[in-house]
XYZ file of C-alpha atoms in Angstrom:
743
model
C 32.890 -6.529 5.012
C 31.288 -9.858 5.943
C 32.208 -9.495 9.631
C 29.175 -9.685 11.920
C 28.166 -6.453 13.618
C 27.903 -8.454 16.847
C 31.650 -8.994 16.575
C 32.471 -5.467 15.440
C 30.158 -3.452 17.706
C 28.948 -5.711 20.448
C 25.486 -6.884 21.384
C 24.095 -3.601 22.732
C 24.642 -1.695 19.467
C 24.362 -4.527 16.942
C 20.995 -5.927 17.996
C 19.008 -2.701 17.438
C 20.635 -2.324 14.007
C 19.582 -5.860 13.095
C 16.107 -5.587 14.591
C 15.209 -2.131 13.302
C 17.015 -1.975 9.937
C 18.016 -5.580 9.113
C 21.704 -4.649 9.173
C 23.751 -7.692 10.180
C 27.265 -7.280 8.783
C 29.842 -4.539 8.485
C 29.055 -4.380 4.777
C 25.332 -3.986 5.464
C 26.021 -1.033 7.755
C 28.492 0.688 5.437
C 26.032 0.270 2.540
C 23.312 1.933 4.627
C 24.118 5.266 3.035
C 23.089 8.692 4.333
C 19.802 9.965 2.967
C 21.046 13.552 3.002
C 23.633 15.802 4.638
C 23.653 18.909 6.795
C 26.519 21.421 6.683
C 27.444 21.898 10.310
C 29.995 24.651 9.638
C 27.265 27.295 9.275
C 26.065 28.345 12.691
C 22.777 30.101 12.142
C 20.811 27.665 10.068
C 20.569 24.221 8.586
C 22.172 24.595 5.182
C 20.846 21.700 3.193
C 20.987 22.489 -0.476
C 17.243 22.270 -0.729
C 14.723 23.246 1.917
C 13.214 20.318 3.785
C 9.671 19.569 2.628
C 7.714 17.928 5.404
C 4.930 15.378 5.197
C 2.680 14.808 8.218
C 3.776 11.703 10.112
C 7.223 11.638 8.507
C 10.181 10.823 10.752
C 12.789 13.571 10.271
C 16.208 14.569 11.562
C 16.954 18.299 11.419
C 19.769 20.602 12.411
C 18.293 23.764 13.882
C 18.932 26.753 16.092
C 16.619 27.534 19.020
C 15.183 31.032 18.647
C 13.248 31.072 21.914
C 11.894 28.666 24.535
C 8.864 29.083 26.789
C 7.181 27.056 29.510
C 3.636 27.233 30.835
C 0.965 25.355 32.703
C -1.589 23.646 30.464
C -4.989 25.322 30.614
C -7.402 22.419 30.314
C -5.589 19.686 32.210
C -2.854 19.257 34.744
C 0.712 19.418 33.594
C 3.413 21.596 32.108
C 4.282 22.182 28.464
C 7.616 23.457 27.136
C 7.793 24.840 23.602
C 11.015 25.623 21.759
C 10.788 27.631 18.559
C 13.473 26.372 16.161
C 14.743 27.594 12.782
C 16.249 25.152 10.275
C 17.179 26.948 7.083
C 14.042 28.695 5.881
C 11.842 26.271 7.799
C 10.434 26.921 11.246
C 9.062 24.335 13.634
C 8.129 23.941 17.280
C 9.499 21.285 19.605
C 6.904 20.462 22.270
C 7.673 18.643 25.545
C 5.098 17.677 28.170
C 5.999 17.709 31.882
C 9.676 18.290 31.175
C 10.290 21.845 32.467
C 14.060 21.248 32.533
C 14.034 21.417 28.723
C 14.066 25.221 29.122
C 17.652 24.879 30.367
C 18.674 22.273 27.778
C 17.358 24.323 24.854
C 18.189 27.908 25.712
C 17.981 30.484 22.930
C 20.937 30.137 20.559
C 21.381 26.400 21.152
C 22.256 24.381 18.058
C 21.088 20.779 18.045
C 20.084 17.828 15.924
C 16.394 17.070 16.459
C 14.757 13.754 15.557
C 11.046 12.948 15.691
C 7.731 12.652 13.872
C 6.573 15.865 12.255
C 2.926 16.952 12.403
C 0.788 20.011 11.703
C -0.234 22.181 14.642
C -2.035 25.532 14.475
C -0.871 26.140 10.924
C 2.764 25.293 11.598
C 5.040 22.267 11.917
C 5.642 20.506 15.202
C 7.894 17.820 16.660
C 6.324 16.347 19.794
C 8.842 15.176 22.423
C 11.670 14.795 19.893
C 15.003 13.326 20.807
C 17.877 15.726 20.293
C 21.614 16.060 20.645
C 23.114 19.482 21.453
C 26.087 20.434 19.316
C 28.519 22.106 21.668
C 32.089 23.085 20.805
C 33.606 19.705 21.690
C 30.970 17.644 19.962
C 31.018 19.869 16.874
C 34.749 19.313 16.504
C 34.130 15.555 16.246
C 31.640 15.880 13.410
C 32.505 15.932 9.708
C 31.832 19.014 7.630
C 28.732 17.310 6.250
C 26.675 15.702 9.015
C 25.120 12.511 7.580
C 21.403 11.952 8.113
C 20.506 8.271 7.771
C 17.273 6.428 7.049
C 16.254 5.746 10.643
C 13.323 4.647 12.783
C 11.569 5.976 15.863
C 13.571 3.571 18.000
C 16.923 4.015 16.268
C 18.004 7.602 15.707
C 20.189 8.841 12.894
C 23.040 9.886 15.185
C 23.159 6.405 16.764
C 23.707 4.991 13.273
C 26.313 7.694 12.613
C 28.289 6.715 15.724
C 28.092 3.015 14.798
C 29.382 3.757 11.304
C 32.277 5.768 12.688
C 33.185 2.948 15.046
C 33.180 0.423 12.197
C 35.246 2.691 9.951
C 37.858 3.106 12.679
C 38.266 -0.686 12.808
C 37.931 -1.439 9.089
C 40.906 -2.684 7.138
C 41.171 -1.336 3.608
C 38.749 -3.499 1.573
C 39.916 -5.200 -1.577
C 38.730 -3.181 -4.554
C 36.815 -5.325 -7.079
C 37.252 -2.863 -9.944
C 40.420 -3.258 -12.036
C 42.890 -0.372 -11.732
C 42.638 0.365 -15.453
C 38.850 0.695 -15.290
C 39.021 3.023 -12.266
C 41.616 5.181 -13.979
C 39.672 5.328 -17.256
C 36.486 6.506 -15.560
C 38.113 8.611 -12.844
C 36.711 6.551 -9.969
C 37.796 6.762 -6.355
C 39.243 3.808 -4.454
C 36.521 1.706 -2.761
C 37.858 2.158 0.765
C 38.105 5.916 0.360
C 34.622 6.071 -1.187
C 33.057 4.144 1.698
C 34.724 6.447 4.225
C 33.901 9.687 2.439
C 30.260 8.847 1.750
C 29.764 8.767 5.532
C 32.363 11.310 6.720
C 32.714 13.854 3.929
C 33.948 17.320 4.823
C 33.049 18.901 1.469
C 30.418 18.425 -1.194
C 33.187 17.527 -3.685
C 34.328 14.622 -1.480
C 30.752 13.464 -1.075
C 30.093 13.633 -4.847
C 33.239 11.647 -5.716
C 32.364 8.969 -3.164
C 28.774 8.619 -4.356
C 29.829 8.482 -8.003
C 32.124 5.542 -7.282
C 29.466 3.683 -5.287
C 26.805 4.325 -7.956
C 29.255 2.965 -10.528
C 29.655 -0.226 -8.486
C 25.902 -0.801 -8.482
C 25.530 -0.040 -12.187
C 28.481 -2.240 -13.126
C 27.386 -5.149 -10.919
C 23.889 -4.998 -12.366
C 25.074 -4.838 -15.965
C 27.536 -7.683 -15.438
C 24.581 -9.749 -14.226
C 22.421 -8.802 -17.202
C 25.155 -9.309 -19.806
C 26.065 -12.630 -18.187
C 22.456 -13.774 -18.188
C 22.171 -12.832 -21.867
C 25.278 -14.885 -22.628
C 23.640 -17.838 -20.893
C 20.423 -17.338 -22.833
C 22.253 -17.470 -26.168
C 24.605 -20.317 -25.306
C 22.332 -22.889 -26.976
C 20.886 -22.504 -30.490
C 17.187 -21.846 -31.018
C 14.998 -23.764 -33.480
C 15.056 -21.994 -36.825
C 11.560 -20.992 -37.968
C 11.809 -19.609 -41.519
C 8.880 -17.759 -43.063
C 6.527 -19.407 -45.535
C 4.574 -17.648 -48.238
C 1.843 -20.308 -48.269
C 1.276 -20.956 -44.565
C -1.092 -19.896 -41.810
C 0.737 -16.609 -41.226
C 0.204 -15.525 -44.838
C -3.442 -16.613 -44.723
C -3.942 -14.643 -41.509
C -2.439 -11.479 -43.022
C -4.685 -11.845 -46.059
C -7.785 -11.962 -43.821
C -6.918 -9.104 -41.494
C -9.893 -6.684 -41.465
C -7.622 -3.691 -40.775
C -4.292 -2.337 -41.928
C -1.280 -2.861 -39.704
C 0.451 0.274 -38.494
C 3.905 1.092 -39.786
C 5.350 0.261 -36.370
C 3.623 -3.125 -36.297
C 4.996 -4.002 -39.716
C 8.549 -2.853 -38.900
C 8.681 -4.708 -35.600
C 7.109 -7.783 -37.193
C 9.786 -7.870 -39.890
C 12.526 -7.557 -37.280
C 11.119 -10.440 -35.238
C 10.587 -12.609 -38.311
C 14.201 -12.174 -39.425
C 15.569 -13.419 -36.085
C 13.076 -16.319 -35.862
C 14.334 -17.595 -39.191
C 17.789 -18.203 -37.681
C 19.197 -20.322 -34.854
C 20.131 -17.193 -32.928
C 17.760 -17.165 -29.925
C 15.237 -14.355 -30.028
C 15.306 -12.522 -26.682
C 13.185 -9.461 -27.280
C 11.229 -7.013 -25.139
C 8.239 -5.678 -27.086
C 6.868 -2.594 -25.443
C 4.184 -0.182 -26.494
C 1.477 1.936 -24.992
C -1.906 0.537 -24.079
C -3.766 -0.331 -27.294
C -0.743 -0.158 -29.603
C -1.446 -3.627 -31.021
C 1.115 -5.865 -29.340
C -1.187 -8.901 -29.409
C -1.449 -8.839 -33.207
C 2.337 -8.599 -33.514
C 2.751 -11.510 -31.109
C 0.164 -13.631 -32.950
C 1.852 -13.092 -36.316
C 5.140 -14.141 -34.698
C 3.551 -17.275 -33.216
C 2.045 -18.211 -36.585
C 5.487 -18.097 -38.211
C 6.632 -20.641 -35.617
C 3.561 -22.809 -36.240
C 4.267 -22.669 -39.983
C 7.697 -24.157 -39.211
C 6.013 -27.162 -37.565
C 6.676 -26.012 -34.018
C 4.620 -24.741 -31.100
C 4.231 -21.379 -29.381
C 3.201 -20.660 -25.798
C 1.588 -17.439 -24.578
C 1.965 -16.891 -20.817
C -0.377 -14.501 -18.992
C -0.146 -13.457 -15.321
C -3.757 -14.334 -14.384
C -6.326 -16.914 -15.433
C -8.773 -14.169 -16.427
C -6.210 -12.706 -18.791
C -5.209 -16.137 -20.105
C -8.843 -16.962 -20.920
C -9.266 -13.529 -22.516
C -6.170 -14.084 -24.658
C -7.394 -17.509 -25.758
C -10.758 -16.030 -26.811
C -9.062 -13.111 -28.582
C -6.649 -15.351 -30.500
C -9.460 -17.682 -31.575
C -11.585 -14.721 -32.643
C -8.751 -13.171 -34.669
C -7.852 -16.493 -36.292
C -11.410 -17.570 -37.039
C -11.346 -20.796 -39.125
C -7.530 -20.651 -39.061
C -7.613 -21.463 -35.337
C -10.025 -24.396 -35.441
C -7.944 -27.291 -36.746
C -9.850 -30.560 -36.532
C -13.258 -28.853 -36.432
C -15.875 -28.844 -39.178
C -15.571 -25.106 -39.840
C -11.768 -25.081 -40.012
C -10.069 -23.321 -42.907
C -11.000 -25.233 -46.094
C -7.531 -24.701 -47.582
C -5.928 -26.640 -44.746
C -4.310 -23.603 -43.158
C -5.337 -24.148 -39.554
C -3.959 -24.736 -36.092
C -5.468 -25.185 -32.644
C -5.445 -22.735 -29.725
C -5.528 -24.555 -26.365
C -6.066 -22.974 -22.942
C -4.137 -24.527 -20.047
C -4.569 -23.097 -16.534
C -4.248 -24.442 -13.022
C -7.978 -24.460 -12.279
C -9.069 -26.586 -15.234
C -11.109 -29.652 -14.334
C -9.410 -33.035 -14.534
C -10.863 -33.954 -17.939
C -10.219 -30.549 -19.521
C -6.683 -30.507 -18.135
C -5.923 -33.976 -19.533
C -7.133 -32.870 -22.960
C -5.095 -29.654 -22.831
C -1.967 -31.524 -21.726
C -2.473 -34.028 -24.553
C -2.869 -31.197 -27.092
C 0.425 -29.697 -25.921
C 2.321 -32.997 -25.684
C 1.137 -34.354 -29.037
C 1.594 -31.114 -30.945
C -2.098 -30.924 -31.864
C -2.123 -27.412 -30.361
C 0.079 -25.034 -32.290
C -0.600 -22.314 -29.721
C -0.956 -22.988 -25.986
C -2.227 -20.167 -23.772
C -1.916 -20.315 -20.020
C -0.525 -19.016 -16.766
C 2.701 -19.930 -15.042
C 1.275 -23.450 -14.743
C 2.314 -24.001 -18.370
C 6.020 -24.006 -17.516
C 5.711 -26.207 -14.441
C 7.090 -29.719 -14.356
C 4.847 -32.280 -16.021
C 3.783 -30.068 -18.930
C 5.420 -31.298 -22.100
C 5.482 -30.035 -25.688
C 6.072 -31.805 -28.959
C 8.419 -29.079 -30.238
C 8.388 -25.770 -28.385
C 9.763 -23.022 -30.585
C 8.575 -19.743 -29.019
C 7.473 -18.468 -25.628
C 5.584 -15.173 -25.458
C 5.365 -13.630 -21.978
C 2.602 -11.042 -21.581
C 3.064 -8.383 -18.907
C 6.625 -9.328 -17.985
C 6.518 -7.185 -14.819
C 4.097 -9.758 -13.367
C 6.630 -12.544 -13.882
C 10.370 -12.107 -13.365
C 13.825 -13.225 -14.348
C 13.397 -16.593 -12.606
C 10.557 -17.642 -14.895
C 12.436 -16.395 -17.939
C 15.467 -18.469 -17.007
C 13.233 -21.481 -16.350
C 11.853 -21.259 -19.871
C 15.296 -21.017 -21.402
C 16.654 -23.968 -19.436
C 14.021 -26.523 -20.487
C 15.537 -29.901 -21.440
C 16.524 -30.289 -25.052
C 19.192 -29.463 -27.590
C 17.731 -26.063 -28.323
C 16.321 -23.189 -26.325
C 13.013 -21.617 -27.362
C 12.828 -18.101 -28.710
C 11.488 -15.668 -26.096
C 9.305 -12.619 -26.759
C 8.462 -10.536 -23.698
C 5.647 -7.970 -23.889
C 4.769 -5.108 -21.600
C 2.014 -2.535 -21.913
C 3.777 -0.314 -19.390
C 6.259 1.578 -21.541
C 9.514 2.315 -19.782
C 12.341 4.745 -20.582
C 15.415 3.351 -22.303
C 17.504 3.543 -19.142
C 14.927 1.494 -17.246
C 14.818 -1.105 -20.008
C 18.624 -1.215 -19.946
C 18.485 -1.870 -16.212
C 15.517 -4.216 -15.799
C 15.712 -6.057 -19.121
C 19.389 -5.791 -19.966
C 19.389 -9.401 -21.155
C 16.809 -8.541 -23.826
C 16.841 -6.534 -27.023
C 14.075 -3.942 -27.190
C 11.459 -3.116 -29.831
C 8.888 -0.365 -29.465
C 5.427 0.103 -30.937
C 5.323 3.881 -30.909
C 2.213 4.253 -33.071
C -1.443 3.666 -32.166
C -3.827 2.016 -34.661
C -6.182 4.288 -36.549
C -9.461 4.916 -34.740
C -8.148 4.685 -31.185
C -9.942 7.309 -29.121
C -8.247 9.574 -26.575
C -9.390 8.947 -22.992
C -10.573 12.032 -21.114
C -9.219 11.525 -17.581
C -10.227 13.503 -14.493
C -9.237 13.299 -10.833
C -12.347 13.439 -8.612
C -11.575 14.575 -5.021
C -14.801 13.195 -3.552
C -14.171 14.441 -0.018
C -13.628 17.996 -1.233
C -16.157 18.092 -4.071
C -18.869 15.475 -3.365
C -21.037 16.892 -6.150
C -18.445 15.709 -8.666
C -18.993 12.143 -7.506
C -22.773 12.547 -7.771
C -22.238 13.719 -11.323
C -20.048 10.667 -12.032
C -22.895 8.278 -11.195
C -25.217 10.353 -13.387
C -22.718 9.982 -16.220
C -22.835 6.198 -15.839
C -26.591 6.256 -16.522
C -26.020 8.487 -19.555
C -23.387 6.141 -20.995
C -25.631 3.108 -20.529
C -28.581 4.965 -22.063
C -26.385 5.617 -25.092
C -25.811 1.885 -25.439
C -22.359 1.762 -23.816
C -20.880 -0.035 -20.806
C -18.922 1.001 -17.724
C -16.238 -0.389 -15.400
C -16.122 0.432 -11.681
C -12.794 -0.643 -10.157
C -12.039 -1.232 -6.457
C -8.689 -2.091 -4.853
C -9.990 -4.936 -2.671
C -12.291 -7.958 -2.940
C -14.009 -7.877 0.438
C -13.993 -9.353 3.912
C -12.554 -12.626 2.689
C -9.269 -11.015 1.599
C -7.502 -8.779 -0.866
C -6.830 -9.240 -4.559
C -3.079 -9.273 -4.113
C -2.797 -9.757 -0.355
C -4.557 -6.561 0.753
C -5.774 -6.726 4.312
C -9.541 -6.890 4.902
C -11.375 -4.172 6.773
C -14.793 -2.825 7.695
C -14.927 0.067 5.226
C -18.211 0.204 3.281
C -19.321 1.857 0.065
C -21.616 4.153 2.021
C -18.607 6.395 2.623
C -18.398 7.019 -1.100
C -22.033 7.961 -1.373
C -21.731 10.396 1.539
C -18.089 11.566 1.779
C -17.086 12.915 5.163
C -16.236 16.553 5.704
C -12.558 17.058 4.934
C -12.260 20.053 7.219
C -9.571 20.470 9.821
C -9.809 18.847 13.213
C -9.029 20.370 16.593
C -6.039 22.700 16.760
C -5.779 22.692 12.965
C -4.735 19.032 12.714
C -5.289 17.694 9.192
C -7.505 14.650 8.785
C -5.599 11.597 7.543
C -5.869 10.588 3.913
C -7.314 7.258 2.739
C -4.323 5.298 4.080
C -5.971 5.551 7.536
C -8.830 3.212 6.595
C -9.127 -0.052 4.664
C -9.510 0.109 0.876
C -12.950 -0.049 -0.687
C -14.071 -3.554 -1.621
C -15.928 -4.955 -4.628
C -18.290 -7.088 -2.546
C -19.276 -4.064 -0.458
C -19.423 -1.453 -3.215
C -21.460 -3.501 -5.731
C -24.634 -3.960 -3.616
C -24.489 -0.336 -2.430
C -24.319 0.887 -6.019
C -27.059 -1.509 -7.147
C -29.396 -0.208 -4.459
C -28.284 3.401 -4.663
C -26.913 5.591 -7.464
C -26.826 2.831 -10.103
C -30.186 1.250 -9.318
C -31.918 -0.143 -12.393
C -28.717 -0.997 -14.257
C -27.414 -4.505 -14.870
C -24.429 -4.919 -12.525
C -22.046 -7.858 -12.219
C -19.012 -8.497 -10.023
C -15.594 -9.807 -11.088
C -12.608 -10.565 -8.859
C -9.702 -12.982 -8.646
C -11.175 -15.323 -6.039
C -14.167 -16.339 -8.125
C -14.100 -19.813 -9.729
C -12.515 -19.746 -13.166
C -15.687 -20.745 -15.032
C -17.657 -18.064 -13.182
C -15.084 -15.390 -14.032
C -15.127 -16.480 -17.642
C -18.934 -16.364 -17.753
C -19.010 -12.814 -16.363
C -16.431 -11.597 -18.865
C -18.326 -13.232 -21.711
C -21.564 -11.591 -20.591
C -19.867 -8.202 -20.361
C -18.185 -8.643 -23.735
C -21.495 -9.575 -25.355
C -23.250 -6.532 -23.893
C -25.465 -8.320 -21.360
C -23.941 -6.372 -18.439
C -24.119 -2.577 -18.097
C -21.652 -2.059 -15.229
C -18.833 -4.386 -14.223
C -17.627 -3.828 -10.637
C -14.192 -5.410 -10.557
C -10.750 -5.547 -9.027
C -7.552 -5.239 -11.044
C -8.202 -8.577 -12.759
C -9.280 -6.399 -15.695
C -6.008 -4.459 -15.657
C -4.503 -5.917 -18.810
C -5.704 -7.755 -21.893
C -9.436 -7.189 -21.455
C -10.787 -5.779 -24.705
C -14.439 -4.653 -24.821
C -14.752 -1.870 -27.418
C -18.238 -0.938 -26.201
C -16.929 -0.005 -22.714
C -16.545 3.775 -22.757
C -16.252 4.780 -19.104
C -14.245 3.695 -16.084
C -14.546 4.879 -12.480
C -11.600 3.893 -10.271
C -12.482 4.166 -6.576
C -9.737 4.855 -4.042
C -7.523 5.653 -7.012
C -4.724 6.840 -4.723
C -4.363 3.221 -3.577
C -3.062 2.198 -7.000
C 0.327 2.748 -8.594
C 0.750 5.192 -11.463
C 1.453 2.527 -14.091
C -1.428 0.410 -12.808
C -3.837 3.331 -13.180
C -2.600 3.907 -16.718
C -3.124 0.228 -17.494
C -6.625 0.276 -16.053
C -7.793 3.303 -18.004
C -6.519 1.606 -21.144
C -9.488 -0.773 -20.892
C -11.686 2.013 -22.312
C -11.182 4.031 -25.474
C -10.908 0.834 -27.517
C -13.831 1.541 -29.822
C -15.077 4.406 -31.974
C -16.917 6.278 -29.169
C -15.388 8.928 -26.926
C -14.277 7.504 -23.574
C -13.512 8.768 -20.088
C -11.841 7.653 -16.874
C -12.384 9.098 -13.392
C -9.844 8.759 -10.562
C -11.970 8.996 -7.407
C -10.148 9.696 -4.143
C -10.721 10.893 -0.594
C -7.276 12.506 -0.571
C -7.176 16.024 0.815
C -6.805 19.016 -1.467
C -3.147 19.915 -1.906
C -2.000 16.472 -0.745
C 0.752 14.577 -2.626
C -1.756 11.797 -3.389
C -4.192 14.134 -5.150
C -1.364 15.949 -6.909
C -0.099 12.625 -8.274
C -3.552 11.731 -9.637
C -3.979 15.144 -11.227
C -0.589 14.850 -12.921
C -1.474 11.402 -14.233
C -4.862 12.619 -15.481
C -3.012 15.224 -17.543
C -0.489 12.671 -18.874
C -1.926 10.462 -21.651
C 1.360 9.159 -23.100
C 2.603 5.890 -21.631
C 6.285 6.828 -21.751
C 5.586 10.051 -19.869
C 3.547 8.021 -17.374
C 6.541 5.738 -16.858
C 8.748 8.696 -16.003
C 6.128 10.016 -13.584
C 5.946 6.555 -12.043
C 9.682 6.560 -11.386
C 9.514 10.039 -9.895
C 6.907 9.073 -7.302
C 7.997 5.498 -6.514
C 10.887 4.119 -4.519
C 13.363 3.058 -7.193
C 14.410 0.171 -4.975
C 11.044 -1.389 -5.735
C 11.712 -1.017 -9.438
C 15.306 -2.154 -9.458
C 15.653 -4.562 -6.589
C 13.028 -6.530 -4.724
C 10.661 -6.731 -7.672
C 13.241 -8.735 -9.604
C 14.650 -10.915 -6.878
C 12.365 -10.982 -3.876
C 15.303 -10.040 -1.626
C 16.651 -6.949 0.076
C 17.780 -4.716 -2.772
C 21.521 -4.351 -3.338
C 20.843 -1.116 -5.210
C 20.933 1.822 -2.834
C 22.091 4.760 -4.950
C 21.497 3.902 -8.593
C 18.797 6.035 -10.199
C 17.583 5.079 -13.642
C 16.460 8.668 -14.182
C 19.688 10.337 -13.086
C 22.302 7.808 -14.164
C 21.326 6.826 -17.708
C 24.688 7.746 -19.240
C 26.549 5.947 -16.475
C 24.432 2.813 -17.024
C 25.333 2.847 -20.705
C 29.052 3.181 -19.860
C 28.825 0.326 -17.365
C 27.071 -1.869 -19.923
C 29.857 -1.440 -22.475
C 32.490 -2.298 -19.863
C 30.422 -5.313 -18.748
C 30.204 -6.621 -22.303
C 33.976 -6.461 -22.684
C 34.608 -8.236 -19.373
C 32.069 -11.037 -19.963
C 33.287 -11.591 -23.536
C 36.808 -12.219 -22.225
C 35.825 -14.007 -18.994
C 32.226 -15.360 -19.186
C 32.146 -16.880 -15.681
C 34.284 -14.117 -14.113
C 36.676 -16.854 -12.977
C 39.617 -14.488 -13.489
C 37.766 -11.656 -11.738
C 36.619 -13.042 -8.364
C 36.180 -9.519 -7.040
C 33.718 -8.741 -9.819
C 31.856 -12.008 -9.171
C 31.512 -10.879 -5.568
C 30.289 -7.472 -6.746
C 27.597 -9.131 -8.853
C 26.433 -11.177 -5.891
C 26.340 -8.149 -3.613
C 24.121 -6.296 -6.102
C 21.749 -8.990 -7.389
C 22.123 -11.740 -4.786
C 23.417 -15.307 -4.863
C 20.363 -16.833 -6.516
C 20.302 -14.289 -9.320
C 24.055 -14.702 -9.884
C 23.873 -18.491 -10.300
C 24.241 -18.025 -14.046
C 27.979 -17.576 -13.403
C 28.215 -21.305 -12.709
C 25.939 -22.277 -15.589
C 27.841 -20.601 -18.414
């Protein structure tokens, strides 16, 4: 499986596979599974189990039958055009060839062929312009399996080229050693690995294909769960500092001063966390809840229990804006309890210090923050990833709270757990993007999970609407009118853009010349020549804060107090803007996604997200959670140039109708590439997960987890199961699997 494709296939075939698809070894190629299959035994139509749904610009491979073919001279310019009308299942499309009159012979009526090309709209129908094709005659058909595999391909590397390369490799492949024990395969009714790899590519029946895919999905699930269970074993290999509760400490004083009642969920989760903190069993907990469910209060109460035990807690945030916001929020909630050493500290002596430590602090402020952490003067340290870098020391670190875990990763979590010392700190991971149980089992399998499934009293529902500005420009005009109405009522508004401006993007977005004027005068979305649809917003650069803000200030929002906020501003300037907005001195804040999480301004009652189709589903849900935090009714508008009936607009409309975070998470998984969720996001490498679906394979994941627990309990480093160690590495990568050597 590790043999180079150069050796197995030769230079002419191997180089395109490497260049176009990053396939370098026999294993890479055999794990490049078919996207779908076509039954070639039925003569008259392509018999995929579901009709092909086209998207303009998509590269497709189709099995079709030519109904008729015609050739003619072009009317408005020199040249000849050949058009073949093709039927594929219930779909019809036209193959168009310019100056190739001989195609009338190649594609005579009744010809069956595989066609590959980019699909587009033309005169109300679907068209492939100059597609490549391979005619399926009697001899060639006899060489094909019952289910013709269709592979993820490119314009320069067709699906059937990949198919032929796979067949060549399979003809040469020795039976691979199966990493799964015989007893496990028998218990779960799993096919042999060699047979599964052959049948997933060359299946003659749907039953063969299903058995092969089930085995290969099981491999991915089992490899992933072995990694997660192994990492959890590593995390609990050292004791944690016991932090028992006190009835006369800061935590009790904080509870006594709370101006609101905790929800039942907050109390139950808090008790669960407190019980574990009191022991030397390391806390490794994922705390998830919808936007506004009160995770910060739960985390603060947990940190105070650690402070009461004479130890320190760290709160990590993904951005400096959020870190500063957290520091302000914690100080505000603690009041005199958070001002140890100051004149207005708690008179009963129940006080600690909250210190902010970020990478952009000035030299003097950084020295003071480092001293607070090192000496133990700060019971709570708030910061970004800079807090866990080398050179930052703590007197006695007892707890690490990670806010918005999806912005960090397993590397940072492992770094926290492996800090020098006899003990490992407790770890509490928070996310405001609720995820289904199967996703939590997959992404955070090394963590226990607690859920805040109850919103605090008084939280207002957020009325959300998708605004198709190109189709209904009057709706956008009305949106700007609404901003004036909200401000007149004493409230504040966010306007969110996906990009900063000409100097660069918030998270690496490319700059571009697009201006806000397009929003104020949306272009006509009508069809172009010959019925071609206009491209959606992906065809132009995203709207930018630095361009939108002055246009709004001079145009529809003239007379209002506008400020700008984005990630490239100096830290003190960002902090000043957020303070001004929080204190009500700014009417409209035009910002990037730096406000996505943690920003809490109860007086903000409206948000307008421009180019909303540029954002992910979970990100949009996070953003709209910045409003609805006070007593007044709130609203959020998803503004887009997407065409009516387009997948982008449909996605926004579905999200607008979905207020619950857990339902949003399921929608997110439906519209995203699961490889992003399961693979590269966690490791930064090519994903080893090709088939596993957290939506479809929840029961299988649970089965794999139980088997993984049994294996790791008996053989923590997998020393007696080298095949399984190799499976783990193939799924999560060498760097992620290093825990095998550390146990």
